[in-house]
Short mmCIF file of C-alpha atoms and ligand atoms in Angstrom, two decimals:
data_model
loop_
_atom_site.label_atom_id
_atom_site.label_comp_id
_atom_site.label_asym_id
_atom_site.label_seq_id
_atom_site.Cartn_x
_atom_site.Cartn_y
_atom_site.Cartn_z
CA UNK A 1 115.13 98.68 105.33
CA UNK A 2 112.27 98.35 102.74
CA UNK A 3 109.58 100.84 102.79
CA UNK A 4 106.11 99.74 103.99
CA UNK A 5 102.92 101.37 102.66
CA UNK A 6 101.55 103.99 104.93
CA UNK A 7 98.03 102.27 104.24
CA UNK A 8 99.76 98.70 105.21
CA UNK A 9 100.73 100.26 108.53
CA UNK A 10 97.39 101.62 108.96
CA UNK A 11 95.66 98.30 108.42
CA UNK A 12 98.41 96.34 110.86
CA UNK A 13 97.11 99.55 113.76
CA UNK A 14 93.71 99.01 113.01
CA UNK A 15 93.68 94.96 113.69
CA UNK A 16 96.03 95.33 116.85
CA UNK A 17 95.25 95.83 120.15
CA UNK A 18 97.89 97.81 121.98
CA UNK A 19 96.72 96.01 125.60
CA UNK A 20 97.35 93.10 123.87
CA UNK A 21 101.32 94.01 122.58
CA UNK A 22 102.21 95.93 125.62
CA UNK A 23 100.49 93.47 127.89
CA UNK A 24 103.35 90.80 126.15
CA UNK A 25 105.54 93.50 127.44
CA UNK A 26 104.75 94.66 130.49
CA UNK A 27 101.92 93.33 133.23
CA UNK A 28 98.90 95.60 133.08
CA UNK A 29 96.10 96.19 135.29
CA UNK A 30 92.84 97.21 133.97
CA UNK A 31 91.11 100.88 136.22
CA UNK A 32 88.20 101.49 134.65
CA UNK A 33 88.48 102.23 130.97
CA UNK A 34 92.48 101.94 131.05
CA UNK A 35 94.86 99.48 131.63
CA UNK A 36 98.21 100.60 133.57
CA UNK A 37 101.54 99.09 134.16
CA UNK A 38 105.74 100.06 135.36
CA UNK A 39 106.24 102.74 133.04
CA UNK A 40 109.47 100.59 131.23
CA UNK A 41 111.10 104.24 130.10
CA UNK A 42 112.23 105.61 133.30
CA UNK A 43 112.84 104.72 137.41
CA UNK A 44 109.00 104.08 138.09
CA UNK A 45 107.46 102.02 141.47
CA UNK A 46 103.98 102.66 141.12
CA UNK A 47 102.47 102.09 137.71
CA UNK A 48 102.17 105.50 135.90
CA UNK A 49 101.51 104.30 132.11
CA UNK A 50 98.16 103.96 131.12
CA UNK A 51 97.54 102.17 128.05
CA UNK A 52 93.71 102.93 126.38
CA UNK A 53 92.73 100.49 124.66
CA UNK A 54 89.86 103.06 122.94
CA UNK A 55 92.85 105.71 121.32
CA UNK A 56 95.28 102.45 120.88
CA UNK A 57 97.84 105.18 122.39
CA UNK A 58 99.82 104.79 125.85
CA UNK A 59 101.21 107.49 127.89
CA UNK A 60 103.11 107.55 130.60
CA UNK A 61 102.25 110.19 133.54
CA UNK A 62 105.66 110.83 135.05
CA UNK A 63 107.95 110.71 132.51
CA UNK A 64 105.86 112.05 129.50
CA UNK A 65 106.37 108.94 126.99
CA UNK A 66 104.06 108.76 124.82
CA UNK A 67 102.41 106.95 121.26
CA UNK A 68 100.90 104.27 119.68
CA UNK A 69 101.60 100.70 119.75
CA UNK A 70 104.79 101.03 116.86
CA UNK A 71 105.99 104.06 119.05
CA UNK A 72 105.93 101.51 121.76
CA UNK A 73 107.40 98.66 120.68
CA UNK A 74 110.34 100.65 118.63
CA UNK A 75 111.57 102.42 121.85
CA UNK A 76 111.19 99.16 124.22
CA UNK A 77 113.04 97.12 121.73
CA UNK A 78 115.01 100.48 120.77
CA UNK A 79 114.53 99.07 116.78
CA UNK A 80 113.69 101.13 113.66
CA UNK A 81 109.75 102.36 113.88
CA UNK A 82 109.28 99.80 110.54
CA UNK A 83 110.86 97.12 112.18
CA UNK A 84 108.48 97.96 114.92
CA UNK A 85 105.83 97.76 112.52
CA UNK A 86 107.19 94.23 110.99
CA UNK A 87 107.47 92.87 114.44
CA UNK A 88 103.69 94.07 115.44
CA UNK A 89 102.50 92.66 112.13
CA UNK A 90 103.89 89.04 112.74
CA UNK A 91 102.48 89.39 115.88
CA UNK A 92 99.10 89.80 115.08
CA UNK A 93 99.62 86.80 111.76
CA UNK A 94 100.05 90.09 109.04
CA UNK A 95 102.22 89.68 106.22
CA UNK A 96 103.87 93.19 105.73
CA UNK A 97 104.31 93.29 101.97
CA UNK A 98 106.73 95.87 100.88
CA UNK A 99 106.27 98.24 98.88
CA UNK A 100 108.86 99.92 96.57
CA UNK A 101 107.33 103.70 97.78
CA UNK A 102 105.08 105.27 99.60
CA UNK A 103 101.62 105.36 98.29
CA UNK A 104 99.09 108.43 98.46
CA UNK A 105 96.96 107.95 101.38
CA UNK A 106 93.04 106.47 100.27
CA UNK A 107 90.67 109.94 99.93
CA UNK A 108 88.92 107.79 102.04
CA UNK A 109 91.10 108.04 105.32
CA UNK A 110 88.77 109.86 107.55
CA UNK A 111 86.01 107.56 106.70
CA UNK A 112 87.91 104.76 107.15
CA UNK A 113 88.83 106.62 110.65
CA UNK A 114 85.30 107.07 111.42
CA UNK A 115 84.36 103.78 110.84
CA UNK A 116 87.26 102.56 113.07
CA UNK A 117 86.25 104.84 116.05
CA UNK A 118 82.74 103.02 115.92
CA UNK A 119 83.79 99.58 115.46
CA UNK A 120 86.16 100.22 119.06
CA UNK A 121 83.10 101.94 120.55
CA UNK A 122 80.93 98.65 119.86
CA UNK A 123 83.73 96.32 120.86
CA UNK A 124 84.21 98.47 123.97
CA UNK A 125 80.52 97.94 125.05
CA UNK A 126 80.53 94.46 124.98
CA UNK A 127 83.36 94.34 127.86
CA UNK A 128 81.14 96.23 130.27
CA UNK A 129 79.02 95.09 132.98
CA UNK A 130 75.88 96.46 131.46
CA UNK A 131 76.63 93.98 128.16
CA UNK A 132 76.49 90.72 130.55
CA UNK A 133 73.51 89.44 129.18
CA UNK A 134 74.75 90.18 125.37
CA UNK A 135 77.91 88.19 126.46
CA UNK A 136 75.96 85.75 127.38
CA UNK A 137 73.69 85.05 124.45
CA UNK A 138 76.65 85.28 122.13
CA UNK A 139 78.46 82.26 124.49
CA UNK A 140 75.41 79.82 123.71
CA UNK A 141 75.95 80.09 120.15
CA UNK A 142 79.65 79.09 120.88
CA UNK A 143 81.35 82.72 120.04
CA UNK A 144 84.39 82.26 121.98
CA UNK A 145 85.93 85.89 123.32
CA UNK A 146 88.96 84.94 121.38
CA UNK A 147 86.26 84.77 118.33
CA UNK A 148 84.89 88.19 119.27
CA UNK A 149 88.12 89.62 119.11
CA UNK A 150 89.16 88.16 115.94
CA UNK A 151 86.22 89.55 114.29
CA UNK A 152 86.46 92.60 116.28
CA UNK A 153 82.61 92.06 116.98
CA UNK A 154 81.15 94.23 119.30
CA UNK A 155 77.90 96.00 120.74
CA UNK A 156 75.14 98.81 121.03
CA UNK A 157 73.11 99.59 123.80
CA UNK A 158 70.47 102.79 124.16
CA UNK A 159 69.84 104.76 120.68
CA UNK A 160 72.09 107.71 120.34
CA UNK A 161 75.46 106.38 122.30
CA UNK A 162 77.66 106.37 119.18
CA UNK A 163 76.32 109.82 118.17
CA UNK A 164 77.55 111.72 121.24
CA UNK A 165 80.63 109.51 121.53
CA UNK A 166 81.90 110.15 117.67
CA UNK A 167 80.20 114.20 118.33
CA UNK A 168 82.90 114.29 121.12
CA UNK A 169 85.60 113.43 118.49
CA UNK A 170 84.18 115.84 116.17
CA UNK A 171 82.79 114.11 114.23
CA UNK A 172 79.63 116.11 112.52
CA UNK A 173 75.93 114.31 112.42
CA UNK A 174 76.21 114.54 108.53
CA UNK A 175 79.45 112.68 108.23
CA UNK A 176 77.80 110.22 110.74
CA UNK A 177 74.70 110.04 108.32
CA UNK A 178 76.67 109.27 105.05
CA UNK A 179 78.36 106.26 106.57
CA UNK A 180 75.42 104.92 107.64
CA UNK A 181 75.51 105.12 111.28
CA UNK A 182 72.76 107.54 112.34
CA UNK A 183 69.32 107.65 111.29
CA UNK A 184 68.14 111.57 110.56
CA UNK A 185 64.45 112.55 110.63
CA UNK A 186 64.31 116.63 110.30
CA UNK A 187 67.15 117.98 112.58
CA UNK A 188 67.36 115.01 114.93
CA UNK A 189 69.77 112.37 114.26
CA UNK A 190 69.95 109.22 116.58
CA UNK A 191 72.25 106.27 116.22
CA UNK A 192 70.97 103.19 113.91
CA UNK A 193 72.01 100.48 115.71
CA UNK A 194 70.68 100.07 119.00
CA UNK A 195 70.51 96.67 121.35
CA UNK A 196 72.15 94.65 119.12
CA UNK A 197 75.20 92.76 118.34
CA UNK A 198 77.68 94.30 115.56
CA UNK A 199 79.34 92.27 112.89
CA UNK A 200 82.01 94.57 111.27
CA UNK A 201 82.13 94.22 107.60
CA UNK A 202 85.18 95.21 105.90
CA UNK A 203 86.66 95.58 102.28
CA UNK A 204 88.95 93.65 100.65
CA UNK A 205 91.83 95.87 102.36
CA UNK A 206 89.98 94.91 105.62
CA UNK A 207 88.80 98.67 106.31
CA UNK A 208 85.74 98.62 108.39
CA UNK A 209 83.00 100.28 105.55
CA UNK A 210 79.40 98.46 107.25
CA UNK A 211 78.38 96.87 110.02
CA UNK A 212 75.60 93.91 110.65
CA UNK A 213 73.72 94.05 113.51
CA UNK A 214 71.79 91.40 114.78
CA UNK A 215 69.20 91.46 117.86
CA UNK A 216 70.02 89.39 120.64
CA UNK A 217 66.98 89.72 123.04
CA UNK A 218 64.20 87.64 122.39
CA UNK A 219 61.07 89.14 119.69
CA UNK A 220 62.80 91.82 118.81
CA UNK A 221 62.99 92.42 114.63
CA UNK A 222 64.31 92.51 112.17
CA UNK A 223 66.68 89.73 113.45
CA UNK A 224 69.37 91.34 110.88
CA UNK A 225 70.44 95.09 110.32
CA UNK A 226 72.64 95.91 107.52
CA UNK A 227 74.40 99.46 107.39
CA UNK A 228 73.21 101.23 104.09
CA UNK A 229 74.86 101.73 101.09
CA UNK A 230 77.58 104.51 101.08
CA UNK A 231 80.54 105.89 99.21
CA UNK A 232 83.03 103.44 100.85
CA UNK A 233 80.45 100.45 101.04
CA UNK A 234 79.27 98.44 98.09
CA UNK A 235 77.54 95.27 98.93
CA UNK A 236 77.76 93.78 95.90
CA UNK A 237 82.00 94.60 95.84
CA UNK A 238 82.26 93.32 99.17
CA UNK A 239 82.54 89.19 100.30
CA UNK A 240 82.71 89.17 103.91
CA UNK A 241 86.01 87.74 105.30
CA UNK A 242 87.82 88.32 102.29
CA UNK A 243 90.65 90.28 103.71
CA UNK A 244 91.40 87.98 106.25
CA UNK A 245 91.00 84.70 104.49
CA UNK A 246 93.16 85.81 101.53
CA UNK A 247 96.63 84.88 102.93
CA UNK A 248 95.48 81.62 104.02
CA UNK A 249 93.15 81.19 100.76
CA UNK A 250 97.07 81.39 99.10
CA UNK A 251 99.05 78.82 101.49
CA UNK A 252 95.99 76.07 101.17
CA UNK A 253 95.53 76.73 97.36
CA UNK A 254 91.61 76.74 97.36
CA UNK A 255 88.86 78.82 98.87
CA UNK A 256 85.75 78.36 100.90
CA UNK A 257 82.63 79.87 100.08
CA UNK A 258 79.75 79.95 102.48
CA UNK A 259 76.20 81.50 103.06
CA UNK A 260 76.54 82.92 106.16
CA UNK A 261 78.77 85.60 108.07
CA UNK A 262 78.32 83.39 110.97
CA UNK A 263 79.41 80.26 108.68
CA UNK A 264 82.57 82.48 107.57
CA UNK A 265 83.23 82.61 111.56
CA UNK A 266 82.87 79.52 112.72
CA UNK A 267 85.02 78.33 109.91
CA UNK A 268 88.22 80.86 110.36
CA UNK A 269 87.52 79.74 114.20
CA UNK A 270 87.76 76.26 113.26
CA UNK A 271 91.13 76.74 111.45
CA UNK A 272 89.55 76.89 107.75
CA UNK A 273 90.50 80.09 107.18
CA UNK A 274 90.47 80.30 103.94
CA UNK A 275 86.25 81.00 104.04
CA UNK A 276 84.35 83.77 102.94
CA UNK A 277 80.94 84.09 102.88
CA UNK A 278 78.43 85.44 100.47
CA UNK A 279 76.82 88.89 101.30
CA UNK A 280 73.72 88.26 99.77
CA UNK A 281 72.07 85.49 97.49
CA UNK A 282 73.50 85.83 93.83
CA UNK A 283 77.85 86.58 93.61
CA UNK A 284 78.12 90.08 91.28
CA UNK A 285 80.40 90.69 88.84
CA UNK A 286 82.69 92.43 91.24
CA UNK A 287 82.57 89.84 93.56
CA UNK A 288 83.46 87.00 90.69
CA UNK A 289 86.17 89.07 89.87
CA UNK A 290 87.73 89.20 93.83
CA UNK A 291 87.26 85.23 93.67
CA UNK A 292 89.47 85.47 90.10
CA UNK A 293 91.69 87.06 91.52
CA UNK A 294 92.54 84.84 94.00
CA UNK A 295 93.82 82.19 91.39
CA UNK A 296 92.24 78.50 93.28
CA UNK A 297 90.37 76.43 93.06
CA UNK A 298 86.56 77.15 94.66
CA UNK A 299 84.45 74.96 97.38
CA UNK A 300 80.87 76.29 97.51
CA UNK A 301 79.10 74.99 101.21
CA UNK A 302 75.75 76.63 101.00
CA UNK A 303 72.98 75.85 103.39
CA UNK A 304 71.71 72.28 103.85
CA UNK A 305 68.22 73.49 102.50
CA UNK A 306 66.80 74.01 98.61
CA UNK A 307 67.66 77.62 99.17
CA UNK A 308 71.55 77.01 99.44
CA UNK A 309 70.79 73.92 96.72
CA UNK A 310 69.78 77.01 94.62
CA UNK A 311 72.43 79.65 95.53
CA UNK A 312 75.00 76.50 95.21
CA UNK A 313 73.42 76.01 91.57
CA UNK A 314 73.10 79.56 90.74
CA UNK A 315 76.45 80.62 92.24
CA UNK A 316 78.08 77.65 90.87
CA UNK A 317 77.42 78.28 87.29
CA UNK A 318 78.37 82.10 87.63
CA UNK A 319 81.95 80.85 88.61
CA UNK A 320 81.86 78.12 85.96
CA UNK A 321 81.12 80.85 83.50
CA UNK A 322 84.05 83.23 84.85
CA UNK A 323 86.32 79.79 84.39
CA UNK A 324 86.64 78.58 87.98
CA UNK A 325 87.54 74.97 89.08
CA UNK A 326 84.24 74.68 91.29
CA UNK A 327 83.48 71.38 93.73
CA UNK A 328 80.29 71.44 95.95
CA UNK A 329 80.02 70.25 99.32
CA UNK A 330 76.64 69.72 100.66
CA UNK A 331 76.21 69.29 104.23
CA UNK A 332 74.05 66.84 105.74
CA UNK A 333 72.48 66.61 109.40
CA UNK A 334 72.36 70.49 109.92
CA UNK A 335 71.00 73.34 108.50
CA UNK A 336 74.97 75.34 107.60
CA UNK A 337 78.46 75.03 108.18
CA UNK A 338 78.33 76.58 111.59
CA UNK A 339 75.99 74.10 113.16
CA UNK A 340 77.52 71.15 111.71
CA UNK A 341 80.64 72.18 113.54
CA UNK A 342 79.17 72.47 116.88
CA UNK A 343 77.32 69.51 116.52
CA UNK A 344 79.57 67.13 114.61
CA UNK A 345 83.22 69.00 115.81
CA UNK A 346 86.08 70.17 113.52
CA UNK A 347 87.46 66.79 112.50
CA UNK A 348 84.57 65.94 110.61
CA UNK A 349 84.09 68.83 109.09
CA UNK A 350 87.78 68.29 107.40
CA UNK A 351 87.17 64.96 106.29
CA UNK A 352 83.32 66.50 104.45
CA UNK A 353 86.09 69.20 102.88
CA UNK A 354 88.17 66.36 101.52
CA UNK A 355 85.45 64.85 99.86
CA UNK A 356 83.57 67.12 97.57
CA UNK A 357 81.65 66.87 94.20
CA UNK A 358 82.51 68.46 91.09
CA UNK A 359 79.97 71.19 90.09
CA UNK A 360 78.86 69.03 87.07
CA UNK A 361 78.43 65.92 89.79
CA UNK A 362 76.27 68.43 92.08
CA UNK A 363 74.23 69.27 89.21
CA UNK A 364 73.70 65.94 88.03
CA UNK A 365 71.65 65.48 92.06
CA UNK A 366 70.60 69.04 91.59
CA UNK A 367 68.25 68.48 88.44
CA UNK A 368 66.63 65.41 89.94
CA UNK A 369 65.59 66.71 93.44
CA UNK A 370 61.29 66.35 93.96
CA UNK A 371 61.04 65.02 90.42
CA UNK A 372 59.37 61.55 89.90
CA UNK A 373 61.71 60.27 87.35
CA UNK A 374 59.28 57.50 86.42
CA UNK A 375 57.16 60.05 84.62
CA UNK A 376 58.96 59.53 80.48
CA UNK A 377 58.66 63.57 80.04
CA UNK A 378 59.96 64.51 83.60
CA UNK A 379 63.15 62.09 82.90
CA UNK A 380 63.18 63.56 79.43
CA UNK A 381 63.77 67.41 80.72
CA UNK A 382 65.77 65.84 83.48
CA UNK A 383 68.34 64.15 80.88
CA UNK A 384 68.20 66.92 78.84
CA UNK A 385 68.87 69.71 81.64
CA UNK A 386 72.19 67.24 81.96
CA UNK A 387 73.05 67.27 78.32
CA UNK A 388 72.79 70.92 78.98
CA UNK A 389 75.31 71.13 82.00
CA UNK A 390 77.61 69.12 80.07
CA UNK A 391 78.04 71.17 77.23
CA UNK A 392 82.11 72.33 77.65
CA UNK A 393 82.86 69.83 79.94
CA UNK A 394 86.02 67.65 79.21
CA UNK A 395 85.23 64.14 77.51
CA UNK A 396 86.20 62.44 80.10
CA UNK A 397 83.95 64.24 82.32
CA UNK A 398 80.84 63.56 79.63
CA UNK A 399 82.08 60.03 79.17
CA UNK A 400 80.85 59.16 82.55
CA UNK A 401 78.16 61.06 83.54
CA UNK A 402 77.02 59.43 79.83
CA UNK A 403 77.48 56.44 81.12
CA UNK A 404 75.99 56.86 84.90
CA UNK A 405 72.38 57.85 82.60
CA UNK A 406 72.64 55.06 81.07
CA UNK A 407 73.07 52.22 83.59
CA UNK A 408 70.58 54.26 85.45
CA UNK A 409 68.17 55.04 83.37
CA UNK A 410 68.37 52.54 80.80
CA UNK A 411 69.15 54.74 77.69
CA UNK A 412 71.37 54.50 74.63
CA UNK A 413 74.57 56.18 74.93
CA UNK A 414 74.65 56.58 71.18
CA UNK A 415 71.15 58.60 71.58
CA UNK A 416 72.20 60.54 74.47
CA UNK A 417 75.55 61.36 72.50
CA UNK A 418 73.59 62.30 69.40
CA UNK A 419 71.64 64.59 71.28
CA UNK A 420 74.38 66.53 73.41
CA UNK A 421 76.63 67.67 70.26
CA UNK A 422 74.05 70.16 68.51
CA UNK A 423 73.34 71.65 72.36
CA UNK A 424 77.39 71.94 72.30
CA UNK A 425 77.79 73.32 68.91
CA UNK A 426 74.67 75.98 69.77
CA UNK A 427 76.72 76.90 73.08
CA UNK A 428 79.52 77.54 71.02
CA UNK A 429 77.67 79.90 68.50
CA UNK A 430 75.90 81.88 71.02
CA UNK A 431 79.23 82.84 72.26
ZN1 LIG B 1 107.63 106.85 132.32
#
């Protein structure tokens, strides 16, 4: 039996829900808080094990059985506790990847634990009565609850809830403060998030390390909260969706990039699942290196407005620069990638991904936009901001956007040749 990483099994607890695998097991009836079922580990008639879905544990009352979900599942199946841990993995669409030995645990466990005690608390709130009308706002923007689970999203209600929960779990106000989740003014700590909906945003080994919370009832601002910067969250390290998508970004051999968490969402919904989304306007060096990493090809779909025109330009280049394939799709209709799927459904959305520009195509529309290229010295920066792009392209590649000035423009290609080589051979030298 190959050895699994004691952080790979920690990852495969943290995105299961025990209901969920011992419901596939046995029936279960939710009482309040728990769920209960037939104890399957001795005689039982009435239902004595109660599963909580807020410890992931179960425990049976009359015969004293007892664990988490591997525990579970290796004593019902009566397999090895890694097999148990293989088995829960395929469940829940994790590939285990072996490792040849045990690593040291991250000296960021109990963060990481923290963090994962909070995002259950949210997710736990949005199940209860009092989150109906939360529920309900989240259902008009098309958030399925198979969607909320997925992206274990969740909810806050009155100020200081998580603080006495995560106090009851002893967890001290200062370790509460440096992750981000209370607010401190003298002595006093109260919670950060409060009436609004929580985005978990993980790393790229999908530990929870932020969270984005956005407002739900009507007037209330700022429509976004981000958790602050701490020792376990980097914004600029961080693409949202990253550990998820990366399997699939493998099997389809290219990734998505979009603007939006939201986009990322309705896109992994949708069955694109190889989209992550930016977490904030310009990609960082630590972020171009994730994408590198990655080894695809890369399909920016920014906003349908001159905002994502720029990021797609800016971003674009970055990635060009780092030596990434990058195509651009550009939406048209609605405003991002999540609208255009609930207005214009999935299929077309696959047939816009099979159709994309080159970056050097994208530019080419790009440099034109609101110029009047009747003016000679606006069509004169215009042609030479394309020279410029095409500096390093292949020949083929400057054969025919050569050409496509021309015929369009009316221009020598001789001229417009003559002029691109010194901007090539300066590109070169500045290197
Ligand atoms: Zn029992």
């Amino acid at each position: 039996m190959p050895k699994i990483a004691p952080e790979e099994i920690a990852k495969i607890r943290e995105q299961t829900d025990i209901v969920e695998i011992i419901g596939d097991y046995i029936p279960l009836t939710q009482k309040g808080k728990n769920f209960f079922g037939i104890c399957p580990f001795h005689q039982d008639h009435s239902p004595s094990m109660s599963v909580s879905r807020e410890k992931q544990m179960f425990k049976c009352f009359s015969c004293g059985a007892a664990g988490n979900v591997f525990k579970f599942v290796s004593d019902y199946e009566n397999i090895p506790f890694l097999e148990a841990v293989e088995k829960v993995a395929a469940k829940v669409g994790i590939n285990v990847h072996f490792a040849k030995g045990y690593k040291e645990p991250s000296k960021y466990e109990r963060e990481y634990e923290i963090m994962n005690l909070a995002m259950v608390f949210y997710q736990n709130n949005l199940q209860t009565e009092a989150a109906s009308k939360a529920r309900e706002y989240l259902s008009v923007r098309g958030l399925t609850s198979e969607m909320l689970k997925t992206f274990d999203i969740g909810l806050s209600f009155t100020k200081d809830q998580l603080r006495k929960f995560l106090e009851g779990k002893k967890i001290s106000n200062e370790e509460m403060f440096d992750l981000g989740l209370v607010n401190q003014k003298g002595t006093v700590y109260t919670d950060v998030f409060f009436d609004r909906i929580l985005f978990p945003i993980h790393d790229p080994d999908g530990h929870v390390v932020a969270f984005t919370g956005r407002v739900y009832a009507k007037d209330a601002t700022p429509k976004y909260l981000n958790s602050k910067e701490t020792k376990i969250f980097k914004k600029g390290n961080i693409l949202f969706n990253y550990h998820r998508a990366k399997d699939h970004v493998r099997l389809e051999k290219k990734v998505i990039i979009v603007e939006g968490n939201m986009d990322a969402i309705r896109m992994y919904a949708s069955g694109f699942k190889n989209t992550i989304a930016l977490m904030g306007t310009s990609l960082t060096k630590e972020q171009i290196t994730l994408i590198q990493k990655l080894h695809v090809p890369v399909i920016l779909m920014f906003d349908n407005d001159e905002a994502g025109a720029l990021a797609t330009h800016t971003n674009g280049k970055l990635l060009m620069d780092a030596g990434l394939n990058v195509s651009v799709v550009r939406l048209s209709g609605q405003k991002d990638p999540d609208e255009y799927i609930l207005s214009n459904g999935v299929e077309k959305m696959a047939e816009v991904l099979k159709h994309p520009l080159t970056f050097l195509e994208f530019q080419y529309e790009y440099f034109k936009a609101n110029k009047d290229l009747s003016d000679a010295g606006t069509l004169t920066t215009y042609v030479r901001e394309v020279l410029n792009s095409l500096a390093g392209a292949d020949p083929i590649t400057v054969d025919i956007t050569l050409n496509k000035l021309c015929e369009e423009y009316h221009l020598s290609y001789e001229v417009l040749k003559s002029q691109m080589l010194p901007i090539k051979e300066e590109k070169k030298l500045s290197k």
